[in-house]
Coordinates of C-alpha atoms and ligand atoms in Angstrom, one line a residue:
M431 CA -21.8 92.4 46.7
D432 CA -25.3 90.9 46.7
Q433 CA -24.2 87.9 45.1
K434 CA -24.4 84.5 46.7
L435 CA -21.6 82.1 46.7
H436 CA -22.1 78.4 45.7
I437 CA -19.4 76.1 46.6
L438 CA -20.1 72.3 46.5
D439 CA -23.2 71.6 48.6
K440 CA -23.5 75.0 50.5
V441 CA -24.3 78.5 50.2
F442 CA -23.0 81.5 51.4
R443 CA -24.1 85.1 51.5
P444 CA -21.9 88.2 51.8
L445 CA -21.3 89.1 55.4
I446 CA -18.4 91.5 55.6
S447 CA -17.4 93.8 52.2
H448 CA -13.9 94.2 51.7
E449 CA -14.3 98.1 52.1
E450 CA -15.1 97.3 55.9
I451 CA -12.2 94.7 56.0
D452 CA -9.6 97.5 55.0
K453 CA -10.6 99.8 57.2
A454 CA -10.7 97.3 60.3
I455 CA -7.2 96.2 59.2
D456 CA -6.0 100.2 58.8
R457 CA -6.7 100.3 62.3
V458 CA -4.8 97.4 63.6
A459 CA -1.7 98.6 61.4
R460 CA -2.0 102.2 62.8
Q461 CA -2.2 100.4 66.6
M462 CA 0.9 98.1 65.7
N463 CA 2.8 100.6 64.2
L464 CA 2.7 102.5 67.3
D465 CA 3.8 99.6 69.8
Y466 CA 6.7 98.1 67.6
A467 CA 7.8 101.7 66.6
D468 CA 11.4 100.9 68.6
C469 CA 11.9 98.0 66.2
T470 CA 15.1 98.5 64.3
D471 CA 17.1 96.7 61.7
E472 CA 19.3 95.0 64.3
H473 CA 16.2 93.9 66.4
P474 CA 13.3 93.6 63.6
A475 CA 9.9 92.2 64.9
I476 CA 9.2 88.5 63.4
L477 CA 5.6 88.6 61.7
L478 CA 4.7 84.7 61.8
C479 CA 1.7 84.2 59.4
T480 CA -0.2 80.9 60.1
L481 CA -0.9 79.2 56.4
N482 CA -3.3 78.9 54.7
G483 CA -6.3 81.0 55.9
A484 CA -4.3 84.3 56.7
V485 CA -2.4 84.6 53.8
I486 CA -4.8 87.6 52.2
F487 CA -4.8 89.1 55.5
V488 CA -1.2 89.1 55.9
A489 CA -0.7 90.5 52.5
E490 CA -3.0 93.6 53.4
L491 CA -1.3 94.0 57.0
L492 CA 2.2 93.6 55.2
K493 CA 1.7 96.7 53.3
R494 CA 0.5 98.6 56.2
L495 CA 3.5 98.1 58.4
H496 CA 6.1 100.6 58.6
F497 CA 8.7 99.1 61.2
P498 CA 11.4 96.6 60.5
L499 CA 10.1 93.1 60.7
I500 CA 11.0 89.9 59.2
F501 CA 8.2 87.8 57.7
K502 CA 7.8 84.0 58.1
A503 CA 5.1 81.3 57.9
C504 CA 4.3 78.3 59.7
K505 CA 1.1 75.6 59.2
L506 CA -0.2 73.3 61.7
S507 CA -1.8 70.3 60.7
S508 CA -4.8 70.5 62.8
Y509 CA -4.5 67.2 64.4
S510 CA -1.7 64.4 63.8
G511 CA -2.5 61.9 61.9
T512 CA 0.1 58.9 62.6
Q513 CA -0.2 58.7 66.2
S514 CA -2.9 58.4 68.5
T515 CA -1.1 60.6 71.0
G516 CA -3.6 63.8 70.6
S517 CA -0.3 66.1 69.9
V518 CA -0.4 68.7 66.8
R519 CA 2.2 68.6 63.9
T520 CA 3.4 71.2 62.3
D521 CA 3.4 71.4 58.7
I522 CA 6.3 73.8 58.2
P523 CA 8.0 73.8 61.8
L524 CA 9.1 76.6 63.5
S525 CA 12.8 77.6 63.0
A526 CA 15.2 78.1 65.9
D527 CA 16.2 81.5 65.0
L528 CA 13.3 82.8 66.9
I529 CA 15.4 83.3 70.0
G530 CA 15.1 86.4 71.7
R531 CA 12.7 87.9 69.1
R532 CA 9.5 89.9 69.6
V533 CA 6.9 87.7 67.6
I534 CA 3.6 88.5 66.2
I535 CA 1.6 85.6 65.2
V536 CA -1.0 86.5 62.3
E537 CA -4.1 84.4 62.1
D538 CA -7.0 84.3 59.5
I539 CA -9.7 83.2 62.4
V540 CA -9.5 82.3 66.3
D541 CA -12.5 80.0 67.0
S542 CA -12.1 77.6 69.7
G543 CA -8.4 78.9 70.4
A544 CA -7.0 75.4 70.0
T545 CA -4.8 76.5 67.1
I546 CA -3.3 79.5 69.1
E547 CA -2.9 77.9 72.2
T548 CA -0.6 75.1 70.6
L549 CA 1.4 77.8 68.4
V550 CA 2.0 79.9 71.4
S551 CA 3.1 76.8 73.6
Q552 CA 5.6 76.1 71.0
L553 CA 6.9 79.5 70.6
K554 CA 7.4 79.5 74.7
G555 CA 9.6 76.4 74.3
L556 CA 11.7 78.3 71.9
D557 CA 12.8 81.3 74.2
V558 CA 11.4 84.2 72.3
K559 CA 11.4 87.4 73.8
E560 CA 7.6 88.3 73.6
I561 CA 4.6 86.5 71.8
R562 CA 1.5 88.9 70.5
I563 CA -1.3 87.9 68.5
C564 CA -2.8 89.6 65.5
T565 CA -6.2 87.8 64.2
L566 CA -8.5 89.4 61.3
L567 CA -11.3 87.5 62.8
V568 CA -12.6 86.1 66.3
K569 CA -15.7 84.6 67.5
P570 CA -16.1 86.1 71.1
E571 CA -18.8 83.9 71.7
V572 CA -16.4 80.6 71.2
Y573 CA -13.4 82.0 72.2
K574 CA -13.0 81.2 76.2
K575 CA -9.0 80.8 76.4
S576 CA -6.9 83.2 78.4
I577 CA -4.7 83.8 76.0
K578 CA -4.9 87.4 75.1
L579 CA -5.6 88.6 71.7
D580 CA -3.6 91.9 71.3
Y581 CA -4.8 93.1 67.8
V582 CA -8.4 92.0 66.5
A583 CA -9.5 93.5 63.3
M584 CA -13.3 92.6 63.2
E585 CA -15.3 90.3 65.9
I586 CA -18.3 87.9 64.2
P587 CA -21.0 85.9 65.6
N588 CA -20.3 82.1 65.9
R589 CA -21.4 81.0 62.3
F590 CA -19.4 79.9 59.6
I591 CA -17.5 81.6 57.4
V592 CA -15.4 81.6 54.0
G593 CA -13.4 83.6 51.5
Y594 CA -10.6 86.5 52.1
G595 CA -8.4 83.4 52.8
L596 CA -10.8 81.4 54.4
D597 CA -12.2 77.9 52.8
Y598 CA -14.8 75.6 52.8
N599 CA -13.2 72.2 52.0
E600 CA -10.1 74.2 50.4
L601 CA -12.3 76.1 48.4
G602 CA -13.6 79.7 48.1
R603 CA -10.4 81.2 49.7
N604 CA -10.1 83.6 46.5
T605 CA -12.8 85.9 47.2
R606 CA -12.1 89.5 48.5
D607 CA -15.2 90.1 50.9
I608 CA -16.3 87.6 53.6
Y609 CA -19.2 85.4 53.6
V610 CA -21.2 83.4 56.0
L611 CA -22.9 80.2 55.6
D612 CA -26.5 80.9 54.6
D613 CA -28.4 78.2 56.7
T614 CA -32.3 79.5 56.2
K615 CA -32.6 76.9 53.7
T616 CA -30.4 74.0 55.3
D617 CA -32.7 73.7 58.4
K618 CA -32.4 70.1 57.9
T619 CA -29.0 69.8 59.8
M620 CA -27.3 66.1 59.8
K621 CA -27.2 64.5 63.5
Y622 CA -23.8 63.1 64.2
Y623 CA -23.7 60.4 67.1
V624 CA -20.9 58.7 68.7
L625 CA -21.6 55.7 70.4
F626 CA -19.5 55.5 73.0
G627 CA -18.5 52.6 75.4
P628 CA -15.9 50.3 76.4
P629 CA -15.5 46.6 74.4
G630 CA -18.7 44.5 75.1
A631 CA -20.6 47.5 76.1
G632 CA -23.7 46.4 73.8
K633 CA -22.9 49.2 71.2
G634 CA -23.2 46.8 68.8
T635 CA -26.3 45.3 70.0
Q636 CA -28.1 48.7 70.6
A637 CA -27.0 50.0 67.2
G638 CA -29.8 48.4 65.3
S639 CA -32.7 49.8 66.7
M640 CA -30.9 53.5 67.2
V641 CA -30.5 53.3 63.5
E642 CA -33.7 52.5 62.9
R643 CA -35.6 54.7 64.9
Y644 CA -33.9 57.7 63.9
H645 CA -33.0 57.1 60.2
L646 CA -29.2 56.9 60.7
C647 CA -26.3 55.6 58.6
H648 CA -24.4 53.1 61.2
L649 CA -20.5 53.5 60.6
S650 CA -18.9 50.8 62.4
T651 CA -14.9 51.2 62.1
G652 CA -14.7 47.4 63.4
E653 CA -17.1 46.5 60.1
L654 CA -15.5 49.0 57.8
L655 CA -12.3 47.6 58.8
R656 CA -13.3 43.8 58.6
S657 CA -14.9 44.3 55.6
E658 CA -11.5 45.6 53.9
I659 CA -9.8 42.7 55.9
A660 CA -12.5 40.0 54.1
A661 CA -12.1 41.7 50.5
G662 CA -8.0 41.4 51.2
T663 CA -7.4 45.3 50.1
P664 CA -3.8 46.8 51.1
L665 CA -5.4 48.5 53.7
G666 CA -7.3 45.3 54.9
L667 CA -4.1 43.6 55.2
Q668 CA -2.2 46.6 57.4
A669 CA -5.0 46.4 59.5
K670 CA -5.4 42.5 60.1
A671 CA -1.9 42.1 61.8
L672 CA -2.6 45.4 63.8
I673 CA -6.2 44.3 65.2
E674 CA -4.8 40.9 66.1
A675 CA -2.4 42.1 68.0
G676 CA -4.9 44.2 69.8
N677 CA -3.8 47.7 68.6
L678 CA -5.4 50.5 67.3
V679 CA -5.2 51.2 63.5
P680 CA -3.4 54.7 62.1
D681 CA -5.9 57.5 62.8
E682 CA -5.2 58.9 59.3
V683 CA -6.5 55.5 57.7
V684 CA -9.9 55.6 60.1
E685 CA -10.2 59.1 59.6
G686 CA -10.3 58.8 55.7
M687 CA -12.8 55.8 55.9
I688 CA -15.0 58.0 57.8
E689 CA -15.0 60.8 55.9
A690 CA -15.5 59.0 52.6
R691 CA -18.5 57.7 54.1
F692 CA -20.1 61.0 55.3
R693 CA -19.8 62.4 51.9
S694 CA -20.9 59.5 49.9
T695 CA -23.9 58.3 52.2
K696 CA -27.4 59.8 51.1
D697 CA -30.5 59.5 52.2
V698 CA -30.3 59.6 55.9
E699 CA -31.1 62.1 59.1
G700 CA -27.3 61.5 60.3
F701 CA -24.7 58.9 61.2
L702 CA -24.0 56.7 64.6
L703 CA -20.3 56.4 65.2
D704 CA -19.5 53.3 66.5
G705 CA -15.3 52.8 67.3
F706 CA -14.7 56.4 66.6
P707 CA -13.5 58.5 67.8
R708 CA -11.3 56.1 69.9
T709 CA -8.6 59.0 70.8
I710 CA -8.6 62.5 71.5
A711 CA -6.5 62.9 68.4
Q712 CA -9.6 61.5 66.3
A713 CA -12.4 63.4 68.4
R714 CA -10.2 66.6 67.2
A715 CA -9.7 65.3 63.8
L716 CA -13.7 64.7 64.0
D717 CA -14.7 68.0 64.9
A718 CA -12.4 69.9 62.5
M719 CA -14.1 67.3 59.7
L720 CA -17.1 68.7 60.6
A721 CA -16.3 72.4 61.4
R722 CA -15.3 72.2 57.8
S723 CA -18.8 72.2 56.8
G724 CA -20.2 74.2 59.5
E725 CA -21.1 71.1 61.6
S726 CA -20.7 69.6 64.9
V727 CA -21.2 66.4 67.1
T728 CA -24.7 66.1 68.3
A729 CA -24.0 64.0 71.3
C730 CA -21.7 61.3 72.5
V731 CA -23.9 58.6 73.7
S732 CA -22.1 56.5 76.1
L733 CA -22.8 52.8 77.1
M734 CA -21.2 52.3 80.6
I735 CA -20.4 49.2 82.4
P736 CA -18.0 47.7 84.7
D737 CA -14.6 45.8 83.6
P738 CA -15.8 42.6 85.0
L739 CA -18.6 42.6 83.0
I740 CA -16.3 43.5 79.9
H741 CA -14.3 40.4 80.1
E742 CA -17.5 38.4 80.5
R743 CA -19.3 39.5 77.7
I744 CA -16.6 39.4 75.5
A745 CA -15.9 35.7 76.4
H746 CA -19.6 35.2 75.5
R747 CA -19.3 36.9 72.3
A748 CA -16.2 35.2 71.4
N749 CA -17.9 31.6 71.8
I750 CA -21.2 32.8 69.4
E751 CA -19.4 34.9 66.9
G752 CA -16.1 33.1 66.7
R753 CA -14.4 36.4 66.4
A754 CA -10.6 35.9 66.2
D755 CA -10.1 39.1 68.3
D756 CA -12.2 38.0 70.7
A757 CA -10.6 34.7 72.0
R758 CA -7.6 35.3 73.2
P759 CA -7.5 36.2 76.9
E760 CA -4.2 38.5 76.8
V761 CA -5.7 40.1 73.4
V762 CA -8.6 41.0 75.3
S763 CA -6.6 42.3 78.3
N764 CA -4.5 44.5 75.8
R765 CA -8.1 45.9 74.5
V766 CA -9.4 46.6 77.6
K767 CA -6.2 48.4 78.8
T768 CA -5.8 49.9 75.4
Y769 CA -9.7 51.1 76.2
H770 CA -8.7 52.7 79.6
E771 CA -5.5 54.3 78.3
K772 CA -6.4 56.1 75.1
T773 CA -10.0 55.9 74.6
E774 CA -11.8 56.5 78.4
P775 CA -10.0 60.5 78.0
L776 CA -12.7 61.0 75.6
I777 CA -15.5 61.1 78.3
E778 CA -13.8 64.5 79.6
Y779 CA -13.6 65.6 76.3
Y780 CA -17.2 65.8 75.1
R781 CA -18.1 66.1 78.9
Q782 CA -16.2 69.7 78.6
A783 CA -18.0 70.1 75.3
E784 CA -21.2 69.5 76.9
R785 CA -22.2 66.7 74.4
Y786 CA -21.7 63.6 76.6
H787 CA -24.6 61.7 77.7
E788 CA -23.9 58.6 80.2
I789 CA -26.5 55.8 79.9
D790 CA -26.1 52.6 82.4
G791 CA -25.2 49.6 80.4
V792 CA -26.2 47.1 82.8
G793 CA -29.7 45.5 82.3
T794 CA -31.4 43.5 79.6
I795 CA -31.6 45.0 76.1
E796 CA -34.7 46.2 76.2
E797 CA -34.1 48.2 79.3
V798 CA -30.8 49.9 77.8
R799 CA -32.1 50.7 74.7
S800 CA -35.3 52.3 76.4
R801 CA -32.6 54.2 78.5
I802 CA -30.7 55.4 75.2
F803 CA -34.1 56.7 73.4
S804 CA -35.2 58.6 76.1
V805 CA -31.9 60.4 75.8
M806 CA -32.0 60.7 72.1
D807 CA -35.4 61.8 71.5
Q808 CA -34.2 64.8 72.7
F809 CA -32.2 65.8 69.9
Ligands
5GP1772 P1 -9.3 76.9 66.6 O1 -7.9 76.6 66.5 O2 -9.2 78.5 67.1 O3 -10.7 76.6 67.0 O4 -9.7 77.2 64.8 C1 -9.1 78.1 64.4 C2 -9.0 77.5 62.7 O5 -10.3 76.9 62.5 C3 -9.0 78.5 61.9 O6 -7.6 78.9 61.3 C4 -9.9 78.0 60.6 O7 -8.7 77.1 59.8 C5 -10.7 77.3 61.2 N1 -11.9 78.0 61.2 C6 -12.5 78.3 62.9 N2 -13.8 78.9 62.5 C7 -13.9 79.0 60.9 C8 -15.0 79.5 60.0 O8 -15.9 80.0 60.6 N3 -14.7 79.6 58.8 C9 -13.5 78.6 58.2 N4 -13.3 78.6 56.9 N5 -12.5 78.3 59.2 C10 -12.8 78.4 60.5
MG1773 MG1 -5.8 79.2 60.2

């Protein structure tokens, strides 16, 4: 298995051979056969497979388990699209006949543990008797949750892997060995900056010089949307009504637009995201989007100004630019309210990820700019 694997723009090299994987699964199965020996046809265990990644692992595991069990599958759509609530949706829902059962969750890989945590909390609501977790792989450097991983076949370093059921952009699942992203040659990593702050904080004003200094592509969701609106596309018409009422445009629309730009933009050193993510759900979707290619958010650069200044600056901007969504005070108030309720929680999100960098947005354009540069120069 010394062959490299080429998928889309990436090169992967072999990490774990199928012989090693087989041995690890043998070990885990042996232990499970002991622990579940008292299962009967009347009281079988439930083997709950998470699709799609665990598909090869679970098939290999099934062949080795000798106690009575019922096979089930579920699918968690990483991060919900339609609402901005941050809730995780199940594509294949858990059925109610798990009540009183001993459930074994079978996962391909536990990374941050967010998926496992969601699944376990859903199962707890279904009155199951016992929940155990079996995973082919875990990244111990990343997994910091308290949920116990009962059966772990193999531990791997914090690297992006594919194969044996795991994908890169849905490709590469169909290999019998496990491969790791070969980043020896891709040392030029893209930067992903989230430009954060309340409406009127000066994001639009500062973006230009940030883009120029760090060779970034400026992705302003507001502007992407306004250009759709101006072009009168179906998406634009849908967005128009929502924006005019001071509401947010559905997550999946915005996420789709952003991901398309990531893929189509060439010859930049990174992206400056302006107006996205706006909610925790979007932030998770962004993380998931980047994780698929072994990337992550570089930093959240946050411009902070106090509330009274928000209103003052927006009123000023309405006079200069004549933006319809800036003109009416009740629309502005609604946007500030939406910001506090749905967007502000992102501060904590990025703080926990140790990606949060706050900059005082009060002062002249030049003062704020030099504060921003002194933060961004370090990346
Ligand atoms: P978590 O929710 O624990 O952060 O991540 C679990 C899910 O993220 C996995 O089920 C898998 O879909 C994806 N994932 C995490 N790490 C990797 C990786 O290295 N390679 C691939 N292909 N997917 C991964
Ligand atoms: Mg999975």
